[in-house]
Short mmCIF file of C-alpha atoms and ligand atoms in Angstrom, two decimals:
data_model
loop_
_atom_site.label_atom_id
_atom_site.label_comp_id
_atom_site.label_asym_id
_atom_site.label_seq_id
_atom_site.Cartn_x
_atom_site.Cartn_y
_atom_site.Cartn_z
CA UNK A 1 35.07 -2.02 8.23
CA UNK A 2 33.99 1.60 8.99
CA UNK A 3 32.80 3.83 6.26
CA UNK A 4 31.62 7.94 6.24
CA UNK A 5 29.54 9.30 3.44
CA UNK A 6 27.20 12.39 3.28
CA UNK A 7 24.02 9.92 2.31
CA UNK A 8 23.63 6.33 3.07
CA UNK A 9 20.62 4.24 1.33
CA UNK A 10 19.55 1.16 2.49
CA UNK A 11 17.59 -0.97 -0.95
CA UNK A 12 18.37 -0.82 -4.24
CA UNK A 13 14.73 -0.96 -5.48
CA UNK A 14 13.68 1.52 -7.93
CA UNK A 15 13.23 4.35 -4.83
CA UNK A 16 16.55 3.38 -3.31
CA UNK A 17 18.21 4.18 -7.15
CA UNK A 18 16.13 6.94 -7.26
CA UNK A 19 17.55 8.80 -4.70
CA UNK A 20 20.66 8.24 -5.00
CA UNK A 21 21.13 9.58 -8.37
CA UNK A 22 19.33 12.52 -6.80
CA UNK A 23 21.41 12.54 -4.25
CA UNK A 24 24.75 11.84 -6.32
CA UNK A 25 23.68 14.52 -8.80
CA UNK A 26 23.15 16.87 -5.97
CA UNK A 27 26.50 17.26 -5.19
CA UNK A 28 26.60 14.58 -2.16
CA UNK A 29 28.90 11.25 -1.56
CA UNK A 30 26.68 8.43 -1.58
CA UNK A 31 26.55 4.79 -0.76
CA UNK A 32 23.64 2.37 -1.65
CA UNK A 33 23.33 -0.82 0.16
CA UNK A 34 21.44 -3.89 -1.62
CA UNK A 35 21.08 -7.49 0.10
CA UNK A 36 21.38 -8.89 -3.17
CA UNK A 37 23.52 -9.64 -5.63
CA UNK A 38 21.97 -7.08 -8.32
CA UNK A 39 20.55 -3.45 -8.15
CA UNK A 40 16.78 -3.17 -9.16
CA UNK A 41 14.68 -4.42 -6.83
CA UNK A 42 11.13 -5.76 -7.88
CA UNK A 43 12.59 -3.91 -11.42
CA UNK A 44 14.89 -6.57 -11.97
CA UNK A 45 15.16 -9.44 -9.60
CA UNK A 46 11.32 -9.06 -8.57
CA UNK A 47 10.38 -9.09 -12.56
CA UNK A 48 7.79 -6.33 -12.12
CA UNK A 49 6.64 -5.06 -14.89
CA UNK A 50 4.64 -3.10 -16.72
CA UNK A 51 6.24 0.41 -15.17
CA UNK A 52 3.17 1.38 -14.01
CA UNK A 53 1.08 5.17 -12.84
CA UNK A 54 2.37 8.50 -13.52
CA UNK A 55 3.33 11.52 -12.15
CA UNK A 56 4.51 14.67 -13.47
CA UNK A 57 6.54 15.57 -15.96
CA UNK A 58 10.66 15.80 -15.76
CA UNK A 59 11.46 13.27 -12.92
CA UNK A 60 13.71 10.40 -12.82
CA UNK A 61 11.18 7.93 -13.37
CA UNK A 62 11.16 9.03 -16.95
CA UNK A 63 14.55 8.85 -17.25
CA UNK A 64 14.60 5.59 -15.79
CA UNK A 65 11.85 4.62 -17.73
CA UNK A 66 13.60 4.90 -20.95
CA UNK A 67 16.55 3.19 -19.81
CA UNK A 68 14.73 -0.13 -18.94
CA UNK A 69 11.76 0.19 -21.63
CA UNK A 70 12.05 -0.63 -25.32
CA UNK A 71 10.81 2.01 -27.20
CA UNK A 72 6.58 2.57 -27.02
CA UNK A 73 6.58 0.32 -24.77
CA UNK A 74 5.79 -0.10 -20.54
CA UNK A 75 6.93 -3.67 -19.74
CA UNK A 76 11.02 -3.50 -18.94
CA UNK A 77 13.21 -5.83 -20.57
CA UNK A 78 14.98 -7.16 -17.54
CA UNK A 79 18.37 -8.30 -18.89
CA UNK A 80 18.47 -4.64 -20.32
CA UNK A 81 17.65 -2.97 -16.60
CA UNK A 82 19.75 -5.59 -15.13
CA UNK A 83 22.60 -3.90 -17.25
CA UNK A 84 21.55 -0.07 -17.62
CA UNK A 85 20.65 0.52 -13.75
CA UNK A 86 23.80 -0.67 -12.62
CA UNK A 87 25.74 1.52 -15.30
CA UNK A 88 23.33 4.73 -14.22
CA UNK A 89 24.67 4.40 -10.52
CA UNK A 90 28.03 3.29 -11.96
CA UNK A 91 28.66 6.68 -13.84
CA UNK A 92 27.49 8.42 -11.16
CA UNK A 93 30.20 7.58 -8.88
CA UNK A 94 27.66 6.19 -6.20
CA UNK A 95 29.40 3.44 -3.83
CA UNK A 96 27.21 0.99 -4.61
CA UNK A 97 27.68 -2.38 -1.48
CA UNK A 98 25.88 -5.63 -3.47
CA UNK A 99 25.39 -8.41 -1.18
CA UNK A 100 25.15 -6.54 1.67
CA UNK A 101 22.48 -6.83 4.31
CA UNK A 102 21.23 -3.43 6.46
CA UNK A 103 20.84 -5.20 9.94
CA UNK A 104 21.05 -2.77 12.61
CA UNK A 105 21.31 0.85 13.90
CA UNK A 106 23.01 2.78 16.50
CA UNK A 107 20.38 5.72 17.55
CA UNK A 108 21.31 8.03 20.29
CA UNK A 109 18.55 10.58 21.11
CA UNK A 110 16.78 9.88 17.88
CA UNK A 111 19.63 10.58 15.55
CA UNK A 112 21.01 7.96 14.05
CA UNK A 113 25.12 7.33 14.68
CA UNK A 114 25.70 4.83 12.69
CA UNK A 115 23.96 1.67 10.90
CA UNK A 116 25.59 -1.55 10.92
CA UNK A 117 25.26 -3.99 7.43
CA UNK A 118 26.54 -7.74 6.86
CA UNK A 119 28.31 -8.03 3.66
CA UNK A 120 31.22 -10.89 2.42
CA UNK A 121 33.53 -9.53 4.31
CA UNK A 122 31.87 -9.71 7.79
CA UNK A 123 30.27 -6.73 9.60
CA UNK A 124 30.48 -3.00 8.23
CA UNK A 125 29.28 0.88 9.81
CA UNK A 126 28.17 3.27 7.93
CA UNK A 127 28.31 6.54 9.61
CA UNK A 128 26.01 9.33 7.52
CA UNK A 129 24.55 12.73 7.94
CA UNK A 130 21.26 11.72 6.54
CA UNK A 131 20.09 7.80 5.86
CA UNK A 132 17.40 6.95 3.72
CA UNK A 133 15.36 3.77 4.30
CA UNK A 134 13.99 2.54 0.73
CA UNK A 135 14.16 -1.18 1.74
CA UNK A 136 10.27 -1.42 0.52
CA UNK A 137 9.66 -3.10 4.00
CA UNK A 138 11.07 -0.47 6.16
CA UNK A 139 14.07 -2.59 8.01
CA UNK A 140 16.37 0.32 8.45
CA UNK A 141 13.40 2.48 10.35
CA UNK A 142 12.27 -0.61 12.63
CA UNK A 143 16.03 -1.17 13.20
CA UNK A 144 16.01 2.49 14.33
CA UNK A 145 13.12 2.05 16.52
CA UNK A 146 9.87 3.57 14.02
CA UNK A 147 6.79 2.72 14.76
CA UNK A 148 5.15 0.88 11.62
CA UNK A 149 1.68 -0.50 10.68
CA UNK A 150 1.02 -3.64 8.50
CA UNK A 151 -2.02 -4.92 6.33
CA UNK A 152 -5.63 -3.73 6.90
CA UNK A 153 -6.63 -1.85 9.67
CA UNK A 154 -9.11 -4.75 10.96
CA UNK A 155 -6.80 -7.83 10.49
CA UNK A 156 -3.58 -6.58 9.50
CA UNK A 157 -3.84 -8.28 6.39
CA UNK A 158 -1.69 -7.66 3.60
CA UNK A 159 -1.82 -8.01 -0.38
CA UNK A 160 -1.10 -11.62 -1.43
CA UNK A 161 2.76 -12.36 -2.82
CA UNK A 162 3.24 -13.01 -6.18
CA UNK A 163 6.14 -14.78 -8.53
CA UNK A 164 6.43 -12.70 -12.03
CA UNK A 165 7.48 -15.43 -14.86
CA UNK A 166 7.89 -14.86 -18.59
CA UNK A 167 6.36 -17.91 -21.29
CA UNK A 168 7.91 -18.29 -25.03
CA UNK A 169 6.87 -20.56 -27.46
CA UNK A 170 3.41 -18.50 -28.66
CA UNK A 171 2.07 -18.71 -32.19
CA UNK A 172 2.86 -14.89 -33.47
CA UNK A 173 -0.68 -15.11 -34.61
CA UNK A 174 -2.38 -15.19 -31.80
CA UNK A 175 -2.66 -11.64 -30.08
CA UNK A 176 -4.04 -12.52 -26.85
CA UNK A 177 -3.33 -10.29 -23.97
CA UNK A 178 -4.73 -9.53 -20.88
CA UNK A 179 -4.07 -6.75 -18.67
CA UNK A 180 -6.74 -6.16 -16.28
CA UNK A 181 -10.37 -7.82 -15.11
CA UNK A 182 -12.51 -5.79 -17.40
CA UNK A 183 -10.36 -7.09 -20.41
CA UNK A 184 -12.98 -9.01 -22.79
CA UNK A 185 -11.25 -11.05 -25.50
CA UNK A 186 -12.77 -13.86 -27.37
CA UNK A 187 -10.66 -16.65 -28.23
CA UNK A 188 -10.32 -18.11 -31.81
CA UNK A 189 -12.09 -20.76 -30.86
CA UNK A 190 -14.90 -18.93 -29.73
CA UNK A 191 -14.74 -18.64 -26.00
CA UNK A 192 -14.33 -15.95 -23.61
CA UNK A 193 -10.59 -16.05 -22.09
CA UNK A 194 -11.63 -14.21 -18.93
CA UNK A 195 -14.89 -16.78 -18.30
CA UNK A 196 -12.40 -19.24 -19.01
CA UNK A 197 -9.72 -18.20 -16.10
CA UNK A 198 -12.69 -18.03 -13.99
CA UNK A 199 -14.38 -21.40 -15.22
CA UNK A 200 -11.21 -23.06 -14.64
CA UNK A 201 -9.93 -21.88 -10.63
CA UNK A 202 -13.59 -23.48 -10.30
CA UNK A 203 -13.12 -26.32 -11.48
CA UNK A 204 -9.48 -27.08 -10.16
CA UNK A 205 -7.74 -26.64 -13.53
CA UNK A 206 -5.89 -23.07 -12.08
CA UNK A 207 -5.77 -23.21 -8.05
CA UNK A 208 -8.80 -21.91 -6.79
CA UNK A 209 -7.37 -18.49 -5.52
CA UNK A 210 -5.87 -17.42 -9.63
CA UNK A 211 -9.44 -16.55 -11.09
CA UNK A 212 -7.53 -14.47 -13.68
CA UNK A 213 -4.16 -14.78 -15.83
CA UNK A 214 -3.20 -11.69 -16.67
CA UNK A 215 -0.84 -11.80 -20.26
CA UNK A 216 1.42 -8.55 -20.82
CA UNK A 217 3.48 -7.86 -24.04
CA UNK A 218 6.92 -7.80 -23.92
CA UNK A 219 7.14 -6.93 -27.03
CA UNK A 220 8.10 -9.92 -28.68
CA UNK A 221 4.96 -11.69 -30.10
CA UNK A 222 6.11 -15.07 -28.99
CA UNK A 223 6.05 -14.36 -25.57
CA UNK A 224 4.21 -13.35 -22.61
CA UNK A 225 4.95 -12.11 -19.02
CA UNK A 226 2.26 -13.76 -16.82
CA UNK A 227 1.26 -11.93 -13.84
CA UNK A 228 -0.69 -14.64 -12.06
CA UNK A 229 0.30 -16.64 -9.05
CA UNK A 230 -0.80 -15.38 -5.84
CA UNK A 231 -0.53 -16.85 -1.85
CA UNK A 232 -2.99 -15.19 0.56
CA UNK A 233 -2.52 -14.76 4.31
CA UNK A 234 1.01 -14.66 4.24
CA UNK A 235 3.07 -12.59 6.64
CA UNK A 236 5.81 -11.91 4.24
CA UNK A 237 8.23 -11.17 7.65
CA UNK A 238 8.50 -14.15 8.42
CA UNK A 239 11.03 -16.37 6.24
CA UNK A 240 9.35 -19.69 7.05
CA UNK A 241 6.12 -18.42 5.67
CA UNK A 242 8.30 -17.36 2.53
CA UNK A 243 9.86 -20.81 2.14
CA UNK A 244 5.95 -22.93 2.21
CA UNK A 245 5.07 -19.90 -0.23
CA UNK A 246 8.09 -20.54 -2.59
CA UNK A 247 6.75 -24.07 -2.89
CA UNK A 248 3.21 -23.23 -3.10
CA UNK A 249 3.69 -20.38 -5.99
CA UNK A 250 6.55 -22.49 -7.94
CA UNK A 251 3.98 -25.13 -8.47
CA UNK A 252 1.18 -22.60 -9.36
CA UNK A 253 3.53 -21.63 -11.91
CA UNK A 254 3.61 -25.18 -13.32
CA UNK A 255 0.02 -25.59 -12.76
CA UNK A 256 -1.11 -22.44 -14.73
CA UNK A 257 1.50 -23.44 -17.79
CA UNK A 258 -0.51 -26.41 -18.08
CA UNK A 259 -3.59 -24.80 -17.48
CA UNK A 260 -2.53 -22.40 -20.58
CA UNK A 261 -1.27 -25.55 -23.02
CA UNK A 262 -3.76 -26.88 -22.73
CA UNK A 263 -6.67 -24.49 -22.91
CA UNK A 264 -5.67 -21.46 -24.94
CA UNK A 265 -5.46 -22.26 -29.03
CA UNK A 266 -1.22 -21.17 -29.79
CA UNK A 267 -0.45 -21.98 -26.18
CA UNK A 268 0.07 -25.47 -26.80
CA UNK A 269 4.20 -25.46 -26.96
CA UNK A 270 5.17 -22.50 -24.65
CA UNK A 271 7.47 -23.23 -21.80
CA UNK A 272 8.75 -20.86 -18.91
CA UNK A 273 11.35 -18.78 -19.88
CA UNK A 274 12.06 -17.40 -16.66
CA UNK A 275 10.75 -15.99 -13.51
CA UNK A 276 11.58 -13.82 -11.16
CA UNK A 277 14.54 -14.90 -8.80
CA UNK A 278 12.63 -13.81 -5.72
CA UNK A 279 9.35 -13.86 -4.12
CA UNK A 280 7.31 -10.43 -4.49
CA UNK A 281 6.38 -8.70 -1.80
CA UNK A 282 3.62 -6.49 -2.48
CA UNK A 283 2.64 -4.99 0.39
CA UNK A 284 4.73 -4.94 4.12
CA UNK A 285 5.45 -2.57 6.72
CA UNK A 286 4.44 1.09 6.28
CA UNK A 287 6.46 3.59 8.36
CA UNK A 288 4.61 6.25 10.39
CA UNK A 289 5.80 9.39 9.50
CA UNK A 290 4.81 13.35 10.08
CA UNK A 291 1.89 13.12 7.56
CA UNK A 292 -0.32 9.75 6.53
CA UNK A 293 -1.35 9.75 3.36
CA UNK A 294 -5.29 8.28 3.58
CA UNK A 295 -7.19 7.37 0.54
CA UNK A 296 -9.34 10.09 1.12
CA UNK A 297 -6.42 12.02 0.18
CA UNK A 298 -5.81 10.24 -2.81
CA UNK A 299 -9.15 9.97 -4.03
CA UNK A 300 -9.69 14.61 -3.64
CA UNK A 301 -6.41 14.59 -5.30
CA UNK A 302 -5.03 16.68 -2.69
CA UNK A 303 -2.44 18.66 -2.99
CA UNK A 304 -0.62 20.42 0.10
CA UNK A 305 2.37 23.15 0.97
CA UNK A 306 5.36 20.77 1.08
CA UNK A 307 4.12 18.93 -1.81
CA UNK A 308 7.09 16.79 -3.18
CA UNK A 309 5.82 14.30 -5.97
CA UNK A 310 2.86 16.08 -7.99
CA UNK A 311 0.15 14.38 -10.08
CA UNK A 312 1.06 10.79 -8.95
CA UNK A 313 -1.70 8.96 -10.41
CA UNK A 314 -2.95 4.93 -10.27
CA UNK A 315 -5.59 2.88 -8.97
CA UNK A 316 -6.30 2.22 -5.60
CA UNK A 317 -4.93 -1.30 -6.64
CA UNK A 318 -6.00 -4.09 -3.76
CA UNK A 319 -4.88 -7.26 -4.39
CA UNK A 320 -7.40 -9.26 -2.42
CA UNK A 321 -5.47 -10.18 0.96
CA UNK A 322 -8.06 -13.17 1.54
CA UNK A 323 -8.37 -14.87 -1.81
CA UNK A 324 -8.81 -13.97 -5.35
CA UNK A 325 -9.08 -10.78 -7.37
CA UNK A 326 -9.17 -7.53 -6.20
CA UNK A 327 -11.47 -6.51 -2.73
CA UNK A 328 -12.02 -3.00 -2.49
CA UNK A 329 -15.13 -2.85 -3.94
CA UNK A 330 -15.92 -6.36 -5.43
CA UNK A 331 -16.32 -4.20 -8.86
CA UNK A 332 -14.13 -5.07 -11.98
CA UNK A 333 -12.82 -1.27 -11.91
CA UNK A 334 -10.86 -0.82 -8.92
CA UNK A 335 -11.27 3.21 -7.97
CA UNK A 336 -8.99 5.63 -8.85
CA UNK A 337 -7.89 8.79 -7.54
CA UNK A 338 -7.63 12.31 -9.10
CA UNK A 339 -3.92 12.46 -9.52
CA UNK A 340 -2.87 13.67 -6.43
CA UNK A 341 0.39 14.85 -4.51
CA UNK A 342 2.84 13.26 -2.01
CA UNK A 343 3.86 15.79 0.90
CA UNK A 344 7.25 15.80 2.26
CA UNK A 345 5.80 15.08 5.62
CA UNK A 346 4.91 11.60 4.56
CA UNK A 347 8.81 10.98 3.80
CA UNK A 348 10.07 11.69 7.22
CA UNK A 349 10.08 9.01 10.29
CA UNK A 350 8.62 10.12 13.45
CA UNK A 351 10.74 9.89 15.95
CA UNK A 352 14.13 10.09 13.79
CA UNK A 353 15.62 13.08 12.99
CA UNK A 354 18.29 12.25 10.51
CA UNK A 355 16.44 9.10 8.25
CA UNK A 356 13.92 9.97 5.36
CA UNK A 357 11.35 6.97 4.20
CA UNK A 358 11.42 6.10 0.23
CA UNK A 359 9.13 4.25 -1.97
CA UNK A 360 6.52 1.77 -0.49
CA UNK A 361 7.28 1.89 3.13
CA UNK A 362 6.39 5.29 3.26
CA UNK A 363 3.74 6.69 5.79
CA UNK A 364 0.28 5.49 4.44
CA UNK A 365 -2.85 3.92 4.90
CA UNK A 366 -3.21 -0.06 3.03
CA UNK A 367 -5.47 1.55 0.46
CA UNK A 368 -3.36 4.74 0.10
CA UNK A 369 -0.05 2.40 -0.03
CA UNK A 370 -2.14 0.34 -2.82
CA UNK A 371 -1.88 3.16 -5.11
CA UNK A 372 1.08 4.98 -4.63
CA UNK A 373 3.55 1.77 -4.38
CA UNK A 374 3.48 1.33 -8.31
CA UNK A 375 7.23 2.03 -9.84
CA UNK A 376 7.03 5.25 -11.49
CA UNK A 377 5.63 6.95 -8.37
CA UNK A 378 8.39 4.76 -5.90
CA UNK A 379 10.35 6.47 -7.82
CA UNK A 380 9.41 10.03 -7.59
CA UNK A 381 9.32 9.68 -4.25
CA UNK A 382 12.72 7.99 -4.06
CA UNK A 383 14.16 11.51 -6.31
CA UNK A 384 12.46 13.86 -3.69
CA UNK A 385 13.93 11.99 -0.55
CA UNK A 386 17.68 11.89 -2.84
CA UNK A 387 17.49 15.85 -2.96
CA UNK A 388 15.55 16.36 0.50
CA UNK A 389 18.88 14.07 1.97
CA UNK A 390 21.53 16.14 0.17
CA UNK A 391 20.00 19.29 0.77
CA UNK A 392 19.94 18.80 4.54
CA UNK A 393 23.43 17.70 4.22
CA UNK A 394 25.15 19.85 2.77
CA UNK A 395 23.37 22.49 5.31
CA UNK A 396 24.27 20.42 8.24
CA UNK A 397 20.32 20.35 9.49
CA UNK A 398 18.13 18.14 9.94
CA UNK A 399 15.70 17.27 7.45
CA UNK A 400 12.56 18.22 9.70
CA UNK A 401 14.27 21.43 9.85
CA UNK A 402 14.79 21.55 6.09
CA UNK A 403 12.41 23.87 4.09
CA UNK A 404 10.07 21.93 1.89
CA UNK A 405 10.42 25.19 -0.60
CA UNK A 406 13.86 24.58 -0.76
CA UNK A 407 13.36 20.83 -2.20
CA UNK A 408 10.56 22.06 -4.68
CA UNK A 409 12.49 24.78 -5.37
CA UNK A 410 14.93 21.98 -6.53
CA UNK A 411 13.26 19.54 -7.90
CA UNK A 412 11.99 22.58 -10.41
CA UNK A 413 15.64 23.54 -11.03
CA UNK A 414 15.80 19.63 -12.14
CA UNK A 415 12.59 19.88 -14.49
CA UNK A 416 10.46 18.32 -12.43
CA UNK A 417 7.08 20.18 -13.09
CA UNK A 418 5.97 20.10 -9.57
C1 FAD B 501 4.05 -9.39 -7.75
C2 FAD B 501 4.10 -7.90 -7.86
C3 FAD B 501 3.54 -7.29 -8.98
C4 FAD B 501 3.62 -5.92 -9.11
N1 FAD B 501 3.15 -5.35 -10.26
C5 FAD B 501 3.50 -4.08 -10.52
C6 FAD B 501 3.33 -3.57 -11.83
O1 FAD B 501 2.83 -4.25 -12.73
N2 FAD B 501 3.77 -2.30 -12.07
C7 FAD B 501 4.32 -1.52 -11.10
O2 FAD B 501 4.72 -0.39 -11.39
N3 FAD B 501 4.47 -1.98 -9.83
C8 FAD B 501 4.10 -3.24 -9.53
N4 FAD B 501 4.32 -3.76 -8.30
C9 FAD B 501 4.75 -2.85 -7.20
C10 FAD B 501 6.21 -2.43 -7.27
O3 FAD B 501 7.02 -3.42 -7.87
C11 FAD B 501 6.82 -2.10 -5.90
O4 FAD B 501 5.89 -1.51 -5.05
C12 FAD B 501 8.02 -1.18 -6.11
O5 FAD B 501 9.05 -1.95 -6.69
C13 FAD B 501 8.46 -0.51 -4.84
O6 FAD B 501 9.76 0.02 -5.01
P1 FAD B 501 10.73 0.08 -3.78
O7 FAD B 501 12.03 0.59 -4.29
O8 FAD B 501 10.06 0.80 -2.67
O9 FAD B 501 10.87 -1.43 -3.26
P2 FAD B 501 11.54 -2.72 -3.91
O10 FAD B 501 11.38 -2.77 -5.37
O11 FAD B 501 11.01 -3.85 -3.10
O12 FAD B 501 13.10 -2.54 -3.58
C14 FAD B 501 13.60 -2.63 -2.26
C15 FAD B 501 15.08 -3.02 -2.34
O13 FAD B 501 15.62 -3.04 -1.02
C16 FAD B 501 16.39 -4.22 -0.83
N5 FAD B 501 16.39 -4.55 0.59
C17 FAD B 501 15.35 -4.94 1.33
N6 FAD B 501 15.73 -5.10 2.62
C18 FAD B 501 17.04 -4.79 2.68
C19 FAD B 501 17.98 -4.75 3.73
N7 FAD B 501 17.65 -5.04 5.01
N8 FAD B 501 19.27 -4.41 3.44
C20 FAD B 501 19.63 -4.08 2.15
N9 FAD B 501 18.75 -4.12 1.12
C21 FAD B 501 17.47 -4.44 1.38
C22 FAD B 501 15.66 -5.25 -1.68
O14 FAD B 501 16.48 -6.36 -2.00
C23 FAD B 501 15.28 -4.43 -2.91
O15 FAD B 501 16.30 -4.40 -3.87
C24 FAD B 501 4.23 -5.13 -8.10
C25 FAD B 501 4.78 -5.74 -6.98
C26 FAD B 501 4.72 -7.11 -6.86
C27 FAD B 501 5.36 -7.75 -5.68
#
C-alpha cells in the first residue's frame, strides 16, 4: 500500500501528537504512525506521570495538559488520555496508522523518498515532503542513516528502565506521599519512610538497587502511582535484554508491594491496580543534529537566534545508570538549570535534509537529554517541529533552508510566548 501526505510522523508519544496537531492545524495533511495499538506513548501505555517541567506560556503542552489532568492536578488519569488524545488527533483529521511499525527508509542524496512501515495489512510507503522522527529512540533517523550517540560519554551508559504501576486499597487517612529524595515524612508509627526505603534495599526487603519508593497522588486518596522499579545496565535496543528485564522488574513490582504491606501502617490491603503495558525507556539514542544542546547550555539558561521552545525548565534528572538513585552529583538535589531555550538547530538531522527530530531523541548531551526529555517540554518541542514541518511544506523547501523567524513568528501567532 502506497500513501502521499504533506507530513509523515513516525511515534505517537506525546512529541509525535504534538506535532501533528501543529502540523494538522497548520494547514498540512498528516499521517502519524504508532507501533502500538494506542496513541500516547510513555503518556498512556508507558504510565508516566506526573506531567512534568515547564516551558512557556500558550503551547500545546498546556492544552494537552488539561486534557489528560484532572483539575489542580499533574499526574494524568490514563484511561482519560487513553480516550481524549485519540479524540484530539481524531477531530483533527490526522491519519492516524495504530499498529504500525516505521522499519525502513529510502534516502537518495540525503532526502528522504519514501519510508517503509509494517502494519496488519503487510508492508506500506509513505512518501512525504517533510518526516518527523518522534519515535523517542530515533528509529526513523538511524533507518535514514543519522549518526546517533547513546548513554554517557565514558561508557555509553544509559538511565535505568522503569515499569510505572498504580496500588489501591490505602486507608484515606493516611497521606503519605513521596515525590522526590529530599521528601522527609514521618510515619504514624514514628519512623522515617525515606530511612525506611533505604533500611530496607539493605537489608533485602526492596532489591538492593530501589533505595527509594517514590508515592504520587492520583488524586484519589486510596491510591498511589509508584514510581519505583528500576534495571541498570540495560541496553534497551536490544529486545532480549528487554525480555530478562520484563521478568526482573515484574517481580520487583511484587517484591516492593510486599515490601509496602508489610512495612507502611494503611498499606496492609493494597493490591496492584495496574501498570504500565510496556517497559519504559528512559533514556536511548540521541540524534546528532545542527546544534547539541550541552548542559552547560542548560545550566546559563541560554537562549539563542532560532530559539524554538523558550523557558523549558527541569532538573538535570539522572537516573543512576549503574545502580540506585540519582548520580550526578551524589547530592539529594539533583541541579537545575535556569530555564533555558531549545534552538531549532537541535531539531534538524545532520545529514538529512527533509526529516526534523522530536522529543527525546533530539540532539543532546546525556545530562542535557536528562532534563529536557520530561513531557511538557517533549512536547514543545514536538509543536515547534509540527509547524517547522508544515511551514517548509507548504513552501516546498527544505527545512534547513526554512527561516527560524518564520517558525517563531508562528508559534507567536499560536500564543506561544516565545
Ligand atoms: C519510567 C519513566 C518515568 C518517567 N517519569 C517521568 C515523569 O514523571 N514525568 C515526565 O514528564 N516524564 C517522565 N519520563 C520521561 C518521559 O515519559 C519521556 O521522556 C517522554 O514521554 C518522551 O516523549 P516522546 O514522545 O519523545 O517519546 P515516547 O513517549 O517514548 O513516545 C514515542 C512513541 O513512538 C512510538 N514508536 C517507537 N518506535 C516506533 C517505530 N519504529 N514505529 C512507530 N512507532 C514507534 C512508541 O510506541 C511511542 O508511542 C519518564 C520516563 C520513564 C521511562
Amino acid at each position: 500500500m502506497n500513501y502521499k501526505y504533506d507530513v509523515v510522523i513516525a511515534g505517537a508519544g506525546p512529541a509525535g501528537i504534538a506535532a501533528a496537531l501543529e502540523a494538522s492545524r497548520t494547514g498540512s495533511k498528516v499521517a502519524l504512525i504508532e507501533r502500538y495499538g494506542i496513541v500516547g506513548g510513555n503518556l498512556t501505555s508507558g504510565y508516566v506521570g506526573p506531567v512534568l517541567g515547564s516551558v512557556c506560556k500558550g503551547t500545546i503542552a498546556s492544552e494537552i495538559r488539561e486534557r489528560v489532568c484532572p483539575q489542580n492536578s499533574d499526574c494524568p488519569d490514563f484511561e482519560k488520555a487513553k480516550y481524549e488524545l485519540a479524540v484530539m488527533l481524531y477531530e483533527e483529521n490526522i491519519d492516524v496508522f495504530l499498529q504500525t511499525l516505521v522499519t525502513g527508509a529510502k534516502v537518495t542524496d540525503g532526502v528522504i523518498e519514501y519510508i517503509e512501515a509494517f502494519g496488519k495489512s503487510g508492508k506500506m510507503l509513505f512518501e512525504a515532503d517533510i518526516f518527523i522522527d518522534a519515535t523517542g529512540d530515533g528509529d526513523l533517523a538511524v533507518a535514514c542513516g543519522c549518526e546517533y550517540k547513546i548513554g554517557r560519554e565514558s561508557d555509553a551508559l544509559v538511565q535505568p528502565i522503569s515499569i510505572m504501576f498504580t496500588i489501591t486499597g490505602i486507608d484515606p487517612e493516611q497521606k503519605l506521599l513521596c515525590r522526590h529524595e529530599e521528601d522527609y515524612t514521618i510515619l504514624s508509627d514514628g519512623r522515617e519512610y525515606l530511612d525506611l526505603c533505604h533500611k530496607s534495599s539493605k537489608n533485602g526487603v526492596l532489591p538492593e538497587n530501589v533505595n527509594i519508593v517514590r508515592l504520587y497522588s492520583t488524586g484519589n486518596p486510596t491510591e498511589r502511582m509508584v514510581n519505583a522499579t528500576q534495571r541498570n545496565r540495560v541496553n534497551p535496543l536490544d529486545p532480549k535484554e528487554l525480555f530478562a528485564s520484563e521478568v526482573d522488574v515484574r517481580g520487583q513490582i511484587m517484591q516492593i508491594t510486599r515490601f509496602l504491606r508489610s512495612e507502611v501502617p494503611g498499606f496492609e490491603n493494597i493490591t496492584v491496580k495496574s501498570s504500565a503495558s510496556t517497559m519504559g525507556v528512559r533514556e536511548s539514542r540521541r540524534i546528532i543534529g545542527d546544534y547539541v544542546l550541552t548542559a552547560d547550555d542548560l545550566m546559563n539558561g541560554r537562549e539563542y537566534p532560532d530559539s524554538i521552545v523558550h523557558r523549558a525548565h527541569f532538573s538535570l534528572d539522572i537516573h543512576n545508570p549503574d545502580g540506585a538513585g540519582q548520580s550526578v552529583s551524589e547530592v539529594a538535589c539533583p541541579p537545575t538549570p535556569k530555564p533555558y531555550d531549545i534552538p531549532y538547530r537541535a531539531i534538524i538531522p545532520v545529514g538529512i535534509q527533509n526529516m526534523l527530530i522530536a522529543g527525546r531523541c533530539i540532539s543532546g548531551t546525556h545530562e542535557a537529554m536528562s532534563s529536557y526529555r520530561v513531557m511538557t517540554i517533549a512536547m514543545a518541542i514536538g509543536q515547534a517541529a509540527g509547524a517547522a514541518a508544515s511551514l517548509a511544506s507548504s513552501r516546498s523547501i527544505r527545512p534547513r533552508m526554512l527561516d527560524a523567524g518564520l517558525i517563531r513568528e508562528h508559534l507567536i501567532m499560536r500564543g506561544v510566548e516565545l
